[in-house]
Amino acid sequence: MKSLSAPGRRPAPLRRSDIPATAPARRLAGTGSVFGAILDHGPVARSTVARLTGLSPASVTGHVGQLLARGLVRESAETVGPRGLGRPHIPVEIDTGRYLVAGVHIAVAHSTVSLMDLRGRIVAEDRQPHRTTDPRRMLGELAARLPRLTAEHAGGRTVLALGFATGHRVDPEAGVIVEHPQLGWRDVPVRDILSAATGLPVHVDSHSRALARAEQLFGEESTRTSTVLLFVGAVVDAAFATEGAMHRGPRSGAGSVAHLPLGAGGTGGAEPCSCGRTGCLQSEVSERAMVRRAAEKGLIVGSFPELLERALAGDPRAVALFRRRARLVGRAAALLLDMFDPEVLVVVEPGAGRIPECLADLRAEVAERSWVCDDPERAVVPTSFTGSVLATAGGAVALGALYTDPLGPWPALPAVS
């Protein structure tokens, strides 16, 4: 993405494929750091990994040996310098041919089961509407969908773990959905239920934190320093990370921005929020609010995806609704930028990702309202996963755990000394 900022301002962040050797180092020690460097730069020589991580060549050789033994990386063809000069070296790269992770994302109206390779690429996904909101029944049905998806699409690869993501308050340490008001869930032991049903290690987190971690692993390089991710869908919430570490809060409530006030005036026809007030972020920009407002404008659609398709097809009423949404999201983004002053704010919202006018409107609102952000074109970016957000979220929970601790207790992997 080219910077549109004035001369003298900081340039736009580079995409993952363009990361130079001087990119910010991952804040992981030992094997996790080596694993991340191979993800970023592979196929890559061990000597280069040592330079990137600051570890000694001997230490890197040992860590790479453990990753090879677990089947997480593989050696590529031997290479030599120009005209055959220099000592040959054998590069290493992520091995995507042996293992996958599974992911589950639960939205308000539907659930997505997915398979993802070790480079974060979606192999397959299955999205279905809810047939029940009873948590045990729903989770049992989700677990029953996984074997068929694996049989049809895994290609002989072994599923290492299952990642689970959803909105609202999630306690990753306990593996519990603390509260999801739209589903009526409270203190649901997701990890225990899905582990028993699938036999897999299960990792649980909020979808906002999962997508922020996915950006750090596979998306925006600039998110590693500090980032805010704002998720706008049927649920509206956020994630905050500094130096790669997610802030969860002592009650797993960090990122609960649904009731962030947008300020009086300019919203028009406000519907009272579930909290009893008007002008809350979620009550103004959620998918439900968008469908309701479309009906007020005489644009009758059966669902939010249908409204989005109308906007993508150029329907002026639908486009206007998405542009209004973008401006309201821009208000919230400006507040979050001023509160946290992150290196980058990632917006997960389909208009910002797919309708250029929406991203421009959002950034213009930030430029007008933020006291801190002087370059919205650089600092405010759409998600790297537009079109596959929900499928990415679940798998990213499991992959985030794997890249953090590749030598941890992963039952499907060979033991290493």
PDB file of C-alpha atoms in Angstrom, residues 7-164:
ATOM      1  CA  PRO A   7       6.233  14.596   2.285  1.00  0.00           C
ATOM      2  CA  GLY A   8       8.181  14.151   5.493  1.00  0.00           C
ATOM      3  CA  ARG A   9       5.671  11.896   7.191  1.00  0.00           C
ATOM      4  CA  ARG A  10       6.376   8.278   7.990  1.00  0.00           C
ATOM      5  CA  PRO A  11       5.967   5.867   5.055  1.00  0.00           C
ATOM      6  CA  ALA A  12       3.243   3.269   4.854  1.00  0.00           C
ATOM      7  CA  PRO A  13       4.000  -0.094   6.524  1.00  0.00           C
ATOM      8  CA  LEU A  14       5.338  -2.851   4.302  1.00  0.00           C
ATOM      9  CA  ARG A  15       3.349  -5.992   3.712  1.00  0.00           C
ATOM     10  CA  ARG A  16       4.595  -9.302   4.996  1.00  0.00           C
ATOM     11  CA  SER A  17       6.183 -10.371   1.681  1.00  0.00           C
ATOM     12  CA  ASP A  18       8.341  -7.228   1.694  1.00  0.00           C
ATOM     13  CA  ILE A  19       9.717  -7.333   5.230  1.00  0.00           C
ATOM     14  CA  PRO A  20      13.389  -6.347   5.180  1.00  0.00           C
ATOM     15  CA  ALA A  21      16.065  -7.828   7.415  1.00  0.00           C
ATOM     16  CA  THR A  22      15.679  -4.861   9.755  1.00  0.00           C
ATOM     17  CA  ALA A  23      12.030  -5.584  10.579  1.00  0.00           C
ATOM     18  CA  PRO A  24      11.084  -5.531  14.279  1.00  0.00           C
ATOM     19  CA  ALA A  25      12.064  -8.789  15.944  1.00  0.00           C
ATOM     20  CA  ARG A  26       9.413 -11.049  17.397  1.00  0.00           C
ATOM     21  CA  ARG A  27       9.368 -10.854  21.189  1.00  0.00           C
ATOM     22  CA  LEU A  28       9.686 -14.604  21.728  1.00  0.00           C
ATOM     23  CA  ALA A  29      12.629 -16.420  23.204  1.00  0.00           C
ATOM     24  CA  GLY A  30      14.398 -19.484  21.888  1.00  0.00           C
ATOM     25  CA  THR A  31      12.580 -21.858  19.617  1.00  0.00           C
ATOM     26  CA  GLY A  32       9.527 -19.628  19.230  1.00  0.00           C
ATOM     27  CA  SER A  33      11.699 -16.792  17.957  1.00  0.00           C
ATOM     28  CA  VAL A  34      13.418 -19.078  15.459  1.00  0.00           C
ATOM     29  CA  PHE A  35      10.067 -20.493  14.330  1.00  0.00           C
ATOM     30  CA  GLY A  36       8.743 -16.956  13.738  1.00  0.00           C
ATOM     31  CA  ALA A  37      11.817 -15.928  11.749  1.00  0.00           C
ATOM     32  CA  ILE A  38      11.387 -18.955   9.505  1.00  0.00           C
ATOM     33  CA  LEU A  39       7.722 -18.058   9.024  1.00  0.00           C
ATOM     34  CA  ASP A  40       8.677 -14.520   7.999  1.00  0.00           C
ATOM     35  CA  HIS A  41      11.630 -15.235   5.755  1.00  0.00           C
ATOM     36  CA  GLY A  42      11.680 -18.899   4.778  1.00  0.00           C
ATOM     37  CA  PRO A  43      13.240 -20.513   2.905  1.00  0.00           C
ATOM     38  CA  VAL A  44      16.027 -18.973   4.975  1.00  0.00           C
ATOM     39  CA  ALA A  45      19.544 -19.974   5.996  1.00  0.00           C
ATOM     40  CA  ARG A  46      20.269 -20.744   9.630  1.00  0.00           C
ATOM     41  CA  SER A  47      22.927 -18.027   9.622  1.00  0.00           C
ATOM     42  CA  THR A  48      20.300 -15.485   8.577  1.00  0.00           C
ATOM     43  CA  VAL A  49      17.957 -16.701  11.315  1.00  0.00           C
ATOM     44  CA  ALA A  50      20.777 -16.131  13.819  1.00  0.00           C
ATOM     45  CA  ARG A  51      21.213 -12.568  12.565  1.00  0.00           C
ATOM     46  CA  LEU A  52      17.472 -11.869  12.650  1.00  0.00           C
ATOM     47  CA  THR A  53      16.912 -13.253  16.147  1.00  0.00           C
ATOM     48  CA  GLY A  54      20.174 -12.245  17.797  1.00  0.00           C
ATOM     49  CA  LEU A  55      20.798 -15.848  18.855  1.00  0.00           C
ATOM     50  CA  SER A  56      24.127 -17.591  18.365  1.00  0.00           C
ATOM     51  CA  PRO A  57      24.537 -19.830  15.289  1.00  0.00           C
ATOM     52  CA  ALA A  58      24.958 -22.862  17.538  1.00  0.00           C
ATOM     53  CA  SER A  59      21.756 -22.032  19.416  1.00  0.00           C
ATOM     54  CA  VAL A  60      19.815 -21.554  16.177  1.00  0.00           C
ATOM     55  CA  THR A  61      21.099 -24.905  14.882  1.00  0.00           C
ATOM     56  CA  GLY A  62      19.773 -26.562  18.013  1.00  0.00           C
ATOM     57  CA  HIS A  63      16.369 -24.896  17.806  1.00  0.00           C
ATOM     58  CA  VAL A  64      16.038 -25.712  14.108  1.00  0.00           C
ATOM     59  CA  GLY A  65      16.907 -29.321  14.879  1.00  0.00           C
ATOM     60  CA  GLN A  66      14.027 -29.505  17.355  1.00  0.00           C
ATOM     61  CA  LEU A  67      11.606 -27.955  14.865  1.00  0.00           C
ATOM     62  CA  LEU A  68      12.755 -30.421  12.186  1.00  0.00           C
ATOM     63  CA  ALA A  69      12.263 -33.310  14.602  1.00  0.00           C
ATOM     64  CA  ARG A  70       8.698 -32.181  15.268  1.00  0.00           C
ATOM     65  CA  GLY A  71       7.949 -31.865  11.558  1.00  0.00           C
ATOM     66  CA  LEU A  72       7.125 -28.162  11.808  1.00  0.00           C
ATOM     67  CA  VAL A  73       9.852 -27.031   9.392  1.00  0.00           C
ATOM     68  CA  ARG A  74      11.666 -28.722   6.530  1.00  0.00           C
ATOM     69  CA  GLU A  75      14.898 -28.263   4.665  1.00  0.00           C
ATOM     70  CA  SER A  76      14.838 -26.875   1.134  1.00  0.00           C
ATOM     71  CA  ALA A  77      17.267 -27.483  -1.716  1.00  0.00           C
ATOM     72  CA  GLU A  78      20.909 -26.665  -0.993  1.00  0.00           C
ATOM     73  CA  THR A  79      22.060 -23.294  -2.310  1.00  0.00           C
ATOM     74  CA  VAL A  80      25.415 -21.607  -2.859  1.00  0.00           C
ATOM     75  CA  GLY A  81      26.526 -18.039  -3.439  1.00  0.00           C
ATOM     76  CA  PRO A  82      26.847 -16.339  -6.860  1.00  0.00           C
ATOM     77  CA  ARG A  83      28.973 -18.316  -9.367  1.00  0.00           C
ATOM     78  CA  GLY A  84      29.296 -21.091  -6.838  1.00  0.00           C
ATOM     79  CA  LEU A  85      31.181 -18.919  -4.348  1.00  0.00           C
ATOM     80  CA  GLY A  86      30.763 -19.350  -0.613  1.00  0.00           C
ATOM     81  CA  ARG A  87      29.855 -22.350   1.495  1.00  0.00           C
ATOM     82  CA  PRO A  88      26.652 -24.164   0.518  1.00  0.00           C
ATOM     83  CA  HIS A  89      23.778 -23.852   2.964  1.00  0.00           C
ATOM     84  CA  ILE A  90      20.473 -25.665   3.313  1.00  0.00           C
ATOM     85  CA  PRO A  91      17.586 -23.237   3.880  1.00  0.00           C
ATOM     86  CA  VAL A  92      14.682 -24.108   6.141  1.00  0.00           C
ATOM     87  CA  GLU A  93      11.025 -23.232   5.697  1.00  0.00           C
ATOM     88  CA  ILE A  94       7.653 -23.923   7.302  1.00  0.00           C
ATOM     89  CA  ASP A  95       6.455 -27.444   6.493  1.00  0.00           C
ATOM     90  CA  THR A  96       2.841 -27.206   5.385  1.00  0.00           C
ATOM     91  CA  GLY A  97       2.600 -30.801   4.226  1.00  0.00           C
ATOM     92  CA  ARG A  98       2.207 -32.633   7.536  1.00  0.00           C
ATOM     93  CA  TYR A  99      -0.054 -30.723   9.878  1.00  0.00           C
ATOM     94  CA  LEU A 100      -3.093 -28.472   9.999  1.00  0.00           C
ATOM     95  CA  VAL A 101      -5.061 -26.762  12.734  1.00  0.00           C
ATOM     96  CA  ALA A 102      -8.830 -26.616  12.957  1.00  0.00           C
ATOM     97  CA  GLY A 103     -10.790 -23.512  13.819  1.00  0.00           C
ATOM     98  CA  VAL A 104     -14.285 -22.732  15.057  1.00  0.00           C
ATOM     99  CA  HIS A 105     -15.861 -19.284  15.067  1.00  0.00           C
ATOM    100  CA  ILE A 106     -19.288 -18.699  16.547  1.00  0.00           C
ATOM    101  CA  ALA A 107     -21.133 -15.621  15.314  1.00  0.00           C
ATOM    102  CA  VAL A 108     -24.577 -14.492  16.408  1.00  0.00           C
ATOM    103  CA  ALA A 109     -26.455 -16.235  13.575  1.00  0.00           C
ATOM    104  CA  HIS A 110     -24.049 -18.885  12.281  1.00  0.00           C
ATOM    105  CA  SER A 111     -20.870 -20.820  12.979  1.00  0.00           C
ATOM    106  CA  THR A 112     -17.793 -21.506  10.855  1.00  0.00           C
ATOM    107  CA  VAL A 113     -15.573 -24.582  11.049  1.00  0.00           C
ATOM    108  CA  SER A 114     -12.286 -24.308   9.166  1.00  0.00           C
ATOM    109  CA  LEU A 115      -8.958 -25.968   8.469  1.00  0.00           C
ATOM    110  CA  MET A 116      -5.761 -23.886   8.239  1.00  0.00           C
ATOM    111  CA  ASP A 117      -2.194 -24.781   7.323  1.00  0.00           C
ATOM    112  CA  LEU A 118       0.841 -23.691   9.323  1.00  0.00           C
ATOM    113  CA  ARG A 119       1.287 -20.561   7.195  1.00  0.00           C
ATOM    114  CA  GLY A 120      -2.214 -19.366   8.056  1.00  0.00           C
ATOM    115  CA  ARG A 121      -3.813 -20.257   4.724  1.00  0.00           C
ATOM    116  CA  ILE A 122      -7.412 -21.472   4.797  1.00  0.00           C
ATOM    117  CA  VAL A 123      -7.640 -25.004   3.421  1.00  0.00           C
ATOM    118  CA  ALA A 124     -11.392 -25.454   3.834  1.00  0.00           C
ATOM    119  CA  GLU A 125     -14.327 -23.919   5.674  1.00  0.00           C
ATOM    120  CA  ASP A 126     -17.917 -24.862   6.429  1.00  0.00           C
ATOM    121  CA  ARG A 127     -20.377 -22.155   7.529  1.00  0.00           C
ATOM    122  CA  GLN A 128     -23.849 -23.071   8.728  1.00  0.00           C
ATOM    123  CA  PRO A 129     -26.683 -21.225  10.499  1.00  0.00           C
ATOM    124  CA  HIS A 130     -27.354 -22.065  14.127  1.00  0.00           C
ATOM    125  CA  ARG A 131     -29.968 -24.705  14.761  1.00  0.00           C
ATOM    126  CA  THR A 132     -29.858 -24.082  18.501  1.00  0.00           C
ATOM    127  CA  THR A 133     -28.311 -21.644  20.941  1.00  0.00           C
ATOM    128  CA  ASP A 134     -27.990 -24.197  23.740  1.00  0.00           C
ATOM    129  CA  PRO A 135     -24.215 -24.193  24.261  1.00  0.00           C
ATOM    130  CA  ARG A 136     -23.675 -27.909  24.780  1.00  0.00           C
ATOM    131  CA  ARG A 137     -25.830 -28.883  21.839  1.00  0.00           C
ATOM    132  CA  MET A 138     -24.253 -26.267  19.581  1.00  0.00           C
ATOM    133  CA  LEU A 139     -20.706 -27.224  20.531  1.00  0.00           C
ATOM    134  CA  GLY A 140     -21.528 -30.915  20.059  1.00  0.00           C
ATOM    135  CA  GLU A 141     -22.830 -30.216  16.564  1.00  0.00           C
ATOM    136  CA  LEU A 142     -19.724 -28.185  15.734  1.00  0.00           C
ATOM    137  CA  ALA A 143     -17.479 -31.015  16.860  1.00  0.00           C
ATOM    138  CA  ALA A 144     -19.453 -33.457  14.703  1.00  0.00           C
ATOM    139  CA  ARG A 145     -18.786 -31.348  11.585  1.00  0.00           C
ATOM    140  CA  LEU A 146     -15.017 -31.496  11.932  1.00  0.00           C
ATOM    141  CA  PRO A 147     -14.333 -35.170  10.975  1.00  0.00           C
ATOM    142  CA  ARG A 148     -16.065 -34.822   7.613  1.00  0.00           C
ATOM    143  CA  LEU A 149     -14.263 -31.577   6.805  1.00  0.00           C
ATOM    144  CA  THR A 150     -10.971 -33.227   7.697  1.00  0.00           C
ATOM    145  CA  ALA A 151     -11.675 -36.360   5.687  1.00  0.00           C
ATOM    146  CA  GLU A 152     -12.562 -34.339   2.587  1.00  0.00           C
ATOM    147  CA  HIS A 153      -9.857 -31.652   2.708  1.00  0.00           C
ATOM    148  CA  ALA A 154      -6.930 -32.526   4.985  1.00  0.00           C
ATOM    149  CA  GLY A 155      -5.130 -34.527   2.300  1.00  0.00           C
ATOM    150  CA  GLY A 156      -3.614 -36.896   4.833  1.00  0.00           C
ATOM    151  CA  ARG A 157      -2.354 -34.119   7.102  1.00  0.00           C
ATOM    152  CA  THR A 158      -2.842 -34.416  10.858  1.00  0.00           C
ATOM    153  CA  VAL A 159      -4.888 -31.868  12.787  1.00  0.00           C
ATOM    154  CA  LEU A 160      -2.776 -30.627  15.699  1.00  0.00           C
ATOM    155  CA  ALA A 161      -5.322 -28.661  17.681  1.00  0.00           C
ATOM    156  CA  LEU A 162      -8.625 -26.817  17.587  1.00  0.00           C
ATOM    157  CA  GLY A 163      -8.878 -23.055  18.026  1.00  0.00           C
ATOM    158  CA  PHE A 164     -12.149 -21.461  19.119  1.00  0.00           C
TER     159      PHE A 164
END
